[in-house]
Coordinates of C-alpha atoms in Angstrom, one line a residue:
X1 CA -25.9 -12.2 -0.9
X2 CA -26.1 -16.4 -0.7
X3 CA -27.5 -15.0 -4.5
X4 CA -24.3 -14.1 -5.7
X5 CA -22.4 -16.4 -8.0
X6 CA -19.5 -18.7 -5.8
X7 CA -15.8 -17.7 -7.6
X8 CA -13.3 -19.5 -5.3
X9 CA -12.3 -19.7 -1.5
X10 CA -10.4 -16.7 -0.1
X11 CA -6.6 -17.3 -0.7
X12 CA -4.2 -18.3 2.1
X13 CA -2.3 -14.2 2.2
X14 CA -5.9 -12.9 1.4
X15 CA -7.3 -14.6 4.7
X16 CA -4.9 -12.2 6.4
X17 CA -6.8 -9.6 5.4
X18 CA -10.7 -10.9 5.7
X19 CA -9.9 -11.9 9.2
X20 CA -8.4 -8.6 9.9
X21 CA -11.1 -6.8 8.6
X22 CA -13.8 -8.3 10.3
X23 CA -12.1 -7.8 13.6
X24 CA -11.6 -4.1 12.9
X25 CA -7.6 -5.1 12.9
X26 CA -6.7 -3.4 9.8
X27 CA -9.2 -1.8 7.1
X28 CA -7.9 -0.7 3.5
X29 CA -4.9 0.8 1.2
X30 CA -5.1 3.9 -0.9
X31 CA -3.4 4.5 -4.5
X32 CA -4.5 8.1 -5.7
X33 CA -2.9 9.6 -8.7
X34 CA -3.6 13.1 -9.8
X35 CA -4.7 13.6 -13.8
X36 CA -4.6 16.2 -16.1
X37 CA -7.3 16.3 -18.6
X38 CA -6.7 18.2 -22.2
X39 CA -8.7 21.2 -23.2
X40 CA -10.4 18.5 -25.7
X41 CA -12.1 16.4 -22.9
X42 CA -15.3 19.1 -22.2
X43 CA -17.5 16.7 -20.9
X44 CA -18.4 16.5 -17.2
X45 CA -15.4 15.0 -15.3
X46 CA -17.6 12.5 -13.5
X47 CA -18.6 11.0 -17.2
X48 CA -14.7 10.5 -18.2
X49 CA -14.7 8.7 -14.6
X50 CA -18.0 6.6 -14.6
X51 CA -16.4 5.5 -18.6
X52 CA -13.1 4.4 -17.0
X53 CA -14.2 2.6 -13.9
X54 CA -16.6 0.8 -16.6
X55 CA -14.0 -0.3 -18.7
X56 CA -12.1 -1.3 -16.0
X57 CA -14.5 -3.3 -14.1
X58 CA -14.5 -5.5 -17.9
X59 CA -10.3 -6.0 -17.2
X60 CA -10.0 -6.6 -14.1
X61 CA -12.6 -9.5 -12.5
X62 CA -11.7 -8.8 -9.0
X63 CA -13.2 -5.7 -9.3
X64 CA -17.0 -7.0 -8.7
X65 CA -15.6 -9.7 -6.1
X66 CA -15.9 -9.5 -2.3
X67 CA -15.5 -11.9 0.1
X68 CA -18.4 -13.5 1.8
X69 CA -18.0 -15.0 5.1
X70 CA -15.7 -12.3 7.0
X71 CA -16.2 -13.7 10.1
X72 CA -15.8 -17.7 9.3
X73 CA -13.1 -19.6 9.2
X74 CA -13.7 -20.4 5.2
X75 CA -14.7 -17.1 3.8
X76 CA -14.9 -16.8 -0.1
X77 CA -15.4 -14.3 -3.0
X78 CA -18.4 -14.0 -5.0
X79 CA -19.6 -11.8 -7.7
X80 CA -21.8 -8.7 -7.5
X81 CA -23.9 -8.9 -10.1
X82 CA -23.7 -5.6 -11.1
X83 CA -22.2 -2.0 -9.5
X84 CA -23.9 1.0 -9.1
X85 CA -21.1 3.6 -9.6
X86 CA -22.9 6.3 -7.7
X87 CA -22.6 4.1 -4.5
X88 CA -19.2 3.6 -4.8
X89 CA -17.3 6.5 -6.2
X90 CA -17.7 10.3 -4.7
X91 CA -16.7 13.6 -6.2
X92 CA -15.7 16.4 -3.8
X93 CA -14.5 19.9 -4.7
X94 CA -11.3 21.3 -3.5
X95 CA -11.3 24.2 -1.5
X96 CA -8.3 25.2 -2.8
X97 CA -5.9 24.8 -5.8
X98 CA -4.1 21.8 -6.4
X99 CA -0.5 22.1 -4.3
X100 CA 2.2 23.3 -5.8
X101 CA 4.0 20.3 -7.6
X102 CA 6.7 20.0 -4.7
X103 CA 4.2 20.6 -2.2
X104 CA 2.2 17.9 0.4
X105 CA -1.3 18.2 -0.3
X106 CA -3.0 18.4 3.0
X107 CA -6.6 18.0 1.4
X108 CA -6.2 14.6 -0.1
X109 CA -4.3 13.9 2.9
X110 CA -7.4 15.1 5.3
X111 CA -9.4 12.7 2.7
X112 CA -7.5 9.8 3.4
X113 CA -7.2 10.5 7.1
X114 CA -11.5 9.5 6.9
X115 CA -11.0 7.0 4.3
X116 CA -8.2 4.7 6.4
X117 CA -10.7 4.4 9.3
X118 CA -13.8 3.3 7.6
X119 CA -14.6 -0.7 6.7
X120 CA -16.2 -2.3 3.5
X121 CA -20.1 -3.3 4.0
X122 CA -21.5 -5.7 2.2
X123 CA -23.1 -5.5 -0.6
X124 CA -21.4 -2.7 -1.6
X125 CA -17.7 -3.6 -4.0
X126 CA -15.0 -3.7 -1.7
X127 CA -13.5 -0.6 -3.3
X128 CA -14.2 2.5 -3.9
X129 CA -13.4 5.7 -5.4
X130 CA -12.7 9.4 -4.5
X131 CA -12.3 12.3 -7.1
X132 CA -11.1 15.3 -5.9
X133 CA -11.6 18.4 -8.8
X134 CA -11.6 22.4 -8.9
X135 CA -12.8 24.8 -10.6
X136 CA -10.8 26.8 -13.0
X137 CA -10.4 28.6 -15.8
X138 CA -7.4 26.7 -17.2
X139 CA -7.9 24.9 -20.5
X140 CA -7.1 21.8 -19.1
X141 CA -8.2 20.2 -15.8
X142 CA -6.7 18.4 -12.9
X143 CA -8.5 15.9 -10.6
X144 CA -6.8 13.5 -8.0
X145 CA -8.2 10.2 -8.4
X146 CA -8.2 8.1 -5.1
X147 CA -8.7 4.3 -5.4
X148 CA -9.1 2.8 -1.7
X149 CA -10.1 -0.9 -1.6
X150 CA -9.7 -3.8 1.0
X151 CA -6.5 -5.6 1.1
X152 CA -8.2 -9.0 0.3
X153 CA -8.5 -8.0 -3.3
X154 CA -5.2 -6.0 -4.4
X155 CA -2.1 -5.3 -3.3
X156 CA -0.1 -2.1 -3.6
X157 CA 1.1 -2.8 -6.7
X158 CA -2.5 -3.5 -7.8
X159 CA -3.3 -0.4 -6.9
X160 CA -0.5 1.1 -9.7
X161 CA -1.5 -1.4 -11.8
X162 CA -5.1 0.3 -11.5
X163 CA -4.3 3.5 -12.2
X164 CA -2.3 2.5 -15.3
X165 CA -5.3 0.8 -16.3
X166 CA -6.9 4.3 -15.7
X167 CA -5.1 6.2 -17.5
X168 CA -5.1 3.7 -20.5
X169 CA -8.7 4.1 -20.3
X170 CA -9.2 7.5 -20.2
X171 CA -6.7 8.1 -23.2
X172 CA -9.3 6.2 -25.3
X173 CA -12.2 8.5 -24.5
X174 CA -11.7 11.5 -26.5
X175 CA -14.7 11.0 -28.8
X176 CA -16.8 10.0 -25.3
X177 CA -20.0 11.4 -25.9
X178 CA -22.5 11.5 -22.7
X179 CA -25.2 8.6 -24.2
X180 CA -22.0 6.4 -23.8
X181 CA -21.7 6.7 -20.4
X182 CA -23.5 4.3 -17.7
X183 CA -24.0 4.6 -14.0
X184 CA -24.6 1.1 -13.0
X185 CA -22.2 -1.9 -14.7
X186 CA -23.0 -5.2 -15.3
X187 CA -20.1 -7.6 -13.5
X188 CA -17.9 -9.2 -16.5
X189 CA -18.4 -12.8 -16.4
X190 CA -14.5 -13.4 -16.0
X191 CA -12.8 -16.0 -13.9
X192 CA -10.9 -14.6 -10.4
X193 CA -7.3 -15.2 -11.1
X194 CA -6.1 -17.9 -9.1
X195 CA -4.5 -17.0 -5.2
X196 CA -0.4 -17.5 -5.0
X197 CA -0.3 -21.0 -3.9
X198 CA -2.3 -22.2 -6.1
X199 CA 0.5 -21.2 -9.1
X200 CA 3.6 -21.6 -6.8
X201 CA 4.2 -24.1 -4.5
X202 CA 5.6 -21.8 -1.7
X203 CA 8.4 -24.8 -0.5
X204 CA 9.4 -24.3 3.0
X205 CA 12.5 -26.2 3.8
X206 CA 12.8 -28.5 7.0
X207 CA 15.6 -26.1 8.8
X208 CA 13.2 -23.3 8.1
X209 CA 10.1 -24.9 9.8
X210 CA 12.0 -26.2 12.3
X211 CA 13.6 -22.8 13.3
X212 CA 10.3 -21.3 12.9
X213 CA 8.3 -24.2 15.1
X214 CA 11.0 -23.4 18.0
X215 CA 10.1 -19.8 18.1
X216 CA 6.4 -19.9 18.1
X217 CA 6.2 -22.7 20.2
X218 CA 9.2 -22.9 22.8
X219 CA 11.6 -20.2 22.7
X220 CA 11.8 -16.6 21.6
X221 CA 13.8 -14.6 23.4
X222 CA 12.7 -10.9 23.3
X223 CA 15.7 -8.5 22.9
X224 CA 15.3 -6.0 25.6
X225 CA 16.9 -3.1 23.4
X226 CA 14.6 -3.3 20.5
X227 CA 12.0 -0.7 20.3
X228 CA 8.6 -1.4 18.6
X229 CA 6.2 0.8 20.0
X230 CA 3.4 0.1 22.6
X231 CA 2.0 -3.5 22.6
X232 CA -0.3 -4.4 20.4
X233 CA -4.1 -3.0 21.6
X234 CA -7.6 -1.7 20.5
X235 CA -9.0 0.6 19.3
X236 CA -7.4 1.3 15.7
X237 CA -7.9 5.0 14.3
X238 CA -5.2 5.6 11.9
X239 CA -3.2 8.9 11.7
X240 CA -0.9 10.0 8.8
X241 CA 1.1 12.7 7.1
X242 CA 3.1 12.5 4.1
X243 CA 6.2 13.7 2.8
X244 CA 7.1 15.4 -0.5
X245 CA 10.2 15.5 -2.6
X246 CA 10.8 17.7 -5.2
X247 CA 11.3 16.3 -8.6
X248 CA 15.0 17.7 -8.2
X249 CA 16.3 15.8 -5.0
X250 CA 14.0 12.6 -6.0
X251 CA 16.2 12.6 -8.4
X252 CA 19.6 13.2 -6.8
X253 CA 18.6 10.8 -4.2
X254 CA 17.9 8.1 -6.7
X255 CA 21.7 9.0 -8.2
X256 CA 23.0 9.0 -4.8
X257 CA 21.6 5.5 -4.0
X258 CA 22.9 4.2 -7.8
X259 CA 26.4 6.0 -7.0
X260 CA 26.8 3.8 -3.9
X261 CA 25.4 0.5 -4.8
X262 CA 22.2 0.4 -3.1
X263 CA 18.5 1.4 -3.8
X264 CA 16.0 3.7 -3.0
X265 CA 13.8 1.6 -0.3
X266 CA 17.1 0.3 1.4
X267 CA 18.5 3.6 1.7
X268 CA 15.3 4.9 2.8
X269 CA 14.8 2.0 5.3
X270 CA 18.3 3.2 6.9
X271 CA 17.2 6.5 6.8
X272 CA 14.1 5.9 9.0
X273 CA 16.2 3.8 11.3
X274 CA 18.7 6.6 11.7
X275 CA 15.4 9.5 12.4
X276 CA 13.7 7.1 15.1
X277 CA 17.4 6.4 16.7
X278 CA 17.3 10.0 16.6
X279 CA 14.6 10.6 18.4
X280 CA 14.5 7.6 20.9
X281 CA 16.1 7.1 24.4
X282 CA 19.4 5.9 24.3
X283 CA 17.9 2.9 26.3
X284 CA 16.2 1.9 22.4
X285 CA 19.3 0.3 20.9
X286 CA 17.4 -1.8 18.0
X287 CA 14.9 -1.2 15.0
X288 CA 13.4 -3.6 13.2
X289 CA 12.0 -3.0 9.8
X290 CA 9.5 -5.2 8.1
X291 CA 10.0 -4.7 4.3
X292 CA 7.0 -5.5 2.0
X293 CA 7.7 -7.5 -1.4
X294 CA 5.8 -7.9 -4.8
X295 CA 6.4 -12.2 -5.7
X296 CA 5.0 -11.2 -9.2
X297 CA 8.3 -11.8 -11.1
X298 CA 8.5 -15.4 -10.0
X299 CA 4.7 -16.0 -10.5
X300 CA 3.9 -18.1 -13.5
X301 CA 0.8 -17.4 -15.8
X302 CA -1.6 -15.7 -15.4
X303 CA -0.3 -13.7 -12.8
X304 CA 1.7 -10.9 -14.3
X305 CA 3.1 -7.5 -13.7
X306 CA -0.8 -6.2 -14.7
X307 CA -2.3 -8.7 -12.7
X308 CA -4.9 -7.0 -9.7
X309 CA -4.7 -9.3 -6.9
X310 CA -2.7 -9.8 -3.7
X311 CA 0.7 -11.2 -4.7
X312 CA 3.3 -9.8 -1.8
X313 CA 5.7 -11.7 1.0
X314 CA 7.6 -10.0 4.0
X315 CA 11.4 -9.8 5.2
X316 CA 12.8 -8.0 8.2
X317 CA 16.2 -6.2 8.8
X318 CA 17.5 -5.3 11.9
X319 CA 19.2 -2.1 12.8
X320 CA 21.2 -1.0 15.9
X321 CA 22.3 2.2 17.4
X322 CA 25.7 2.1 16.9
X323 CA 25.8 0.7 13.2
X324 CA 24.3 4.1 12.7
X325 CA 25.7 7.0 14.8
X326 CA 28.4 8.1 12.5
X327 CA 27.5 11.8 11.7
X328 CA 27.6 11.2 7.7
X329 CA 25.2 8.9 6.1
X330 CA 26.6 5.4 6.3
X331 CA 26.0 4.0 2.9
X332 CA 27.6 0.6 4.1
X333 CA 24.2 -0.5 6.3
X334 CA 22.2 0.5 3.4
X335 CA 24.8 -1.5 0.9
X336 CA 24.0 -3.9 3.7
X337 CA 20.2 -3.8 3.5
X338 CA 20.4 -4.3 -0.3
X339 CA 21.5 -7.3 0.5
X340 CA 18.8 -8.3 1.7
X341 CA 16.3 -7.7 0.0
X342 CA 18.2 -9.4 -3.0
X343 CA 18.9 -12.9 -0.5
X344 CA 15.2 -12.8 -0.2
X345 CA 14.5 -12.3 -4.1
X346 CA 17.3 -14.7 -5.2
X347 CA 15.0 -17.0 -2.3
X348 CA 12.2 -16.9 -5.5
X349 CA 9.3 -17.7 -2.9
X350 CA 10.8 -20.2 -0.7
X351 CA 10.8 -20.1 2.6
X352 CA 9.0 -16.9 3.6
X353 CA 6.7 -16.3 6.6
X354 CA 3.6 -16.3 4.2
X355 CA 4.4 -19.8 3.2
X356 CA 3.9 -21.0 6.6
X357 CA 0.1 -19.8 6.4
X358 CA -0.6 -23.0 5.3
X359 CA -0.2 -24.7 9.2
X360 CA -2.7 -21.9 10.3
X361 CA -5.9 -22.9 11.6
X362 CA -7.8 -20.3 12.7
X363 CA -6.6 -16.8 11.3
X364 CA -8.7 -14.9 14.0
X365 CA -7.9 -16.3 16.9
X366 CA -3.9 -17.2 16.1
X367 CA -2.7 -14.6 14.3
X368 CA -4.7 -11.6 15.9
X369 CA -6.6 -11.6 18.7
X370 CA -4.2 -14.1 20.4
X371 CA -1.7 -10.6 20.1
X372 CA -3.7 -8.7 22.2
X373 CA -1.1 -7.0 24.8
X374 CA 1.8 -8.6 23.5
X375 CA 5.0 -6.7 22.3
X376 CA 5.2 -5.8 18.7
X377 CA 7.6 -7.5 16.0
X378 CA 8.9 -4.7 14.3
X379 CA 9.3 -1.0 14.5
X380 CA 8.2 0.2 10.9
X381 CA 6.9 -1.4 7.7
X382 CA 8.2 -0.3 4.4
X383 CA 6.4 -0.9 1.4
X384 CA 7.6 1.1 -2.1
X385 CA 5.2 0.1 -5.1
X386 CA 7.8 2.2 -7.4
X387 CA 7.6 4.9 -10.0
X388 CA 4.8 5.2 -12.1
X389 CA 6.5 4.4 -15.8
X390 CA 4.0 6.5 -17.8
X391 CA 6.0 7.3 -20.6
X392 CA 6.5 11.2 -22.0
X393 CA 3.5 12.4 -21.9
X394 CA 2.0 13.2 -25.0
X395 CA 0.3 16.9 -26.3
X396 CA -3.2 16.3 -26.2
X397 CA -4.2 13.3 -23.9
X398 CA -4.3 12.8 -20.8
X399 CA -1.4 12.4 -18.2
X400 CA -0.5 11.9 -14.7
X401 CA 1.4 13.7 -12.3
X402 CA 1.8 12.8 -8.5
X403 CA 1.1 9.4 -7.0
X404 CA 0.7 8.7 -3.7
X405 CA 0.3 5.2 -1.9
X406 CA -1.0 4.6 1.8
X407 CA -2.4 2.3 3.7
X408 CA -4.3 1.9 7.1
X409 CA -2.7 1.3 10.6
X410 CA -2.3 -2.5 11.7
X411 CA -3.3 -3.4 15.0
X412 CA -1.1 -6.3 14.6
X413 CA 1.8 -4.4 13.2
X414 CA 4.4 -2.6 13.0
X415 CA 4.4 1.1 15.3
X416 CA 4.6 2.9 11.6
X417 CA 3.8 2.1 8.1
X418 CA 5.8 3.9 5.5
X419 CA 4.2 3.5 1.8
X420 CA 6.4 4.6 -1.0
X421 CA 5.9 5.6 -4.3
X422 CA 6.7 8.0 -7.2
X423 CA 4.4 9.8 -9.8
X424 CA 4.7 11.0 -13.7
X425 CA 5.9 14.5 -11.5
X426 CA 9.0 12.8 -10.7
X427 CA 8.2 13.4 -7.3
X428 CA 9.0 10.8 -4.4
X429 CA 6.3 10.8 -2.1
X430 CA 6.2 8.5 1.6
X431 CA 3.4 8.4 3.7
X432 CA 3.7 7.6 7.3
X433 CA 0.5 5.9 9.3
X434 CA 0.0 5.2 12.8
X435 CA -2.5 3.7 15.0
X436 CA -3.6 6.1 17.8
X437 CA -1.7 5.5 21.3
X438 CA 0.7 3.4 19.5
X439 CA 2.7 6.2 19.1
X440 CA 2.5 9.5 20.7
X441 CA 1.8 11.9 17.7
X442 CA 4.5 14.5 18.5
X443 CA 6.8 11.7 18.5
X444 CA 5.7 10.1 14.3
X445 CA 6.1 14.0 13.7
X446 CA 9.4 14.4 15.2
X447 CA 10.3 11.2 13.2
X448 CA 9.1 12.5 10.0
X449 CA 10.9 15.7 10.0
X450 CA 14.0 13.8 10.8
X451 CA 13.6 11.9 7.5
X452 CA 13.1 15.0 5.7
X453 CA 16.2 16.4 6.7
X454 CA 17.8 13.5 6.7
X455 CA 16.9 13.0 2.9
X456 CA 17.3 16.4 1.6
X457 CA 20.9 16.5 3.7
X458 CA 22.4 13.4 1.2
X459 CA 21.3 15.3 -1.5
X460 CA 23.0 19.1 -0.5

């Protein structure tokens, strides 16, 4: 591995996740989107993959990167030299059909429940691929496409941007023939695009700092009525379900959110609040909710909205019993949690917690292990990558349908992650992850039925 060609050091809000990583704190996030192949495409499904993942590995340089040096304080990304696709992507026949198109789908979901609890080894890409297919009869075929990778080299919203990349690529293989297709790729000799701070200048203000300085280091009161789960501890095993929403009430939702001034993910965040209020003590008076935030749009070149890398900041919003208790769904705390989310865009990268990275020394030791049997932050993450804009699908080529976005319990982190997303189906899909002991399981159940209901309740 000292072999492999030097790119650049690991990136201030990447280090979060190579020093996570090592320590077993945190290990990967999913994208999987299910395609439909035309009756056109009769090759083998694995040769329309193998093309794709080739063409994509020439876009997308971070795609042969890892990071070397996990476990040091100065960890950097180097190059495979090349990637033998049978090592890295797996193909795995469904037992049964694919789910309705309103329905969960509890194999990719079983899938993912062994793919959120397993690391990256070098020298293997930090990525890698699962293909779920079926056989059938029908003229055209369907295979759910899962793209898991480490949290150092893409975001989220990388992981959309990889599947449009996907789909662009396997709309220009109708004339594949099976002499085109390769199983190992040589690495693209491409430039990593640069980390955030080193195209931004992420300002942090003196009042900020200051504020900030006074919490970590003299006072930080703990307010005994917020609820965030059990302290932080080890081991991490990461449970999930997911919920589905039919095209028809994703899309009464969506007009219900426009009709009173607010969005999807800050109704949504309300709605969570209001199904764990429902199903905590009385004694749990607060929620806190950490809300995840692509910084692309502020990003100059060559970081755009197609760029693969790890471009994302945090807020938090705060949520109290009796702000929610009214029976109806009160539209004014989600009106309210708009609000911020558009103080923090309006912010344009200044002043955020990532910024502060920069007066970190020691990732390991201060940020994680140094948590170890200390009270959580926040209650729940939210991160929503979006719909996935793939236009009307055309007669003849291929198309997706369902997305679905999750991610791996934190040890660090919140009690549960929510990932959000929305697929050519029309469907809005959330996936709920927990780390084991963090939160009993009846209880993340209990939770996600409440949203459900809740949900399906604004749009009757």
């Amino acid at each position: 591995m000292d072999q492999f060609p030097k790119l650049r050091p690991v990136g201030r809000i990447e280090l979060c996740s190579t020093a996570r990583h090592h320590l077993r704190f945190y290990y990967n996030v999913a994208v999987a989107a299910t395609y439909t192949l035309p009756r056109t495409f009769t090759l083998p499904i694995k040769d329309y993959v193998y093309k794709a993942c080739e063409i994509l590995i020439a876009q997308h340089p971070i795609l042969s990167a890892v990071p070397i040096g996990e476990e040091t304080k100065a960890p950097y990304f180097a190059r495979l030299p090349n990637i033998d696709l049978s090592q890295s992507v797996f193909f795995q026949k469904r037992e049964n059909n694919f789910p309705d198109v309103d329905c969960r789908d509890e194999e990719l979901e079983t899938l993912l429940s062994i793919q959120h609890n397993v690391a990256f080894e070098l020298p293997l890409p930090f990525w890698r691929i699962g293909v779920l297919t079926n056989d059938t009869d029908d003229a055209e075929r369907q295979l759910t496409v899962i793209f898991v990778f480490h949290h150092a080299i893409s975001d989220g919203t990388s992981g959309k941007v990889f599947h449009r990349s996907f789909l662009e690529a396997l709309q220009s293989l109708s004339s594949l023939t099976a002499d085109d297709v390769k199983r190992v790729i040589s690495s693209p000799d491409l430039p990593l695009l640069p980390p955030g701070e080193a195209v931004h200048p992420k300002p942090v203000s003196f009042s900020y700092l200051a504020v900030q300085l006074f919490k970590a280091k003299i006072y930080d009161p703990r307010d005994p009525d917020l609820w965030t789960g059990s302290e932080v501890k080890l081991p991490l095993e990461t449970k999930l379900k997911h919920i589905v929403f039919p095209k028809e009430i994703s899309s009464i939702f969506r007009d219900r959110c426009r009709e009173n001034k607010t969005t999807i993910t800050a109704a949504l965040q309300t709605v969570i609040a209001r199904s764990l209020f429902t199903n905590l003590p009385e004694s749990s008076a607060k929620v806190r909710c950490s809300g995840a935030m692509s910084n692309r749009r502020w990003l100059p070149d060559p970081i755009t909205e197609d760029s693969m890398g790890v471009f994302v900041q945090e807020y938090t919003e705060d949520y109290s019993r009796k702000d929610l208790s009214e029976t109806s769904f009160p539209w004014s705390v989600a009106v309210r949690s708009r609000a911020t989310i558009a103080r923090e865009l309006s912010k344009e990268g200044r002043d955020t917690s990532a910024n502060l990275l920069r007066y970190v020394n020691d990732y390991q030791n201060e940020l994680y292990l140094s948590k170890i049997g200390q009270p959580r932050s926040s209650t729940y993450e939210v991160s929503n990558v979006g719909a996935f804009a793939s236009g009307t699908p055309e007669e003849g080529i291929p198309r997706v349908g369902r997305v679905v976005f999750s991610q791996s319990a934190s040890v660090t982190g919140s009690a549960l992650e929510i990932s959000v997303a929305s697929g050519g189906d029309g469907c809005l899909v959330m996936m709920f992850t927990w780390q084991k002991g963090v939160v009993e399981d009846p209880f993340a159940l209990n939770v996600i039925e409440s949203v459900r209901k809740e949900v399906h309740n604004i749009c009757s």
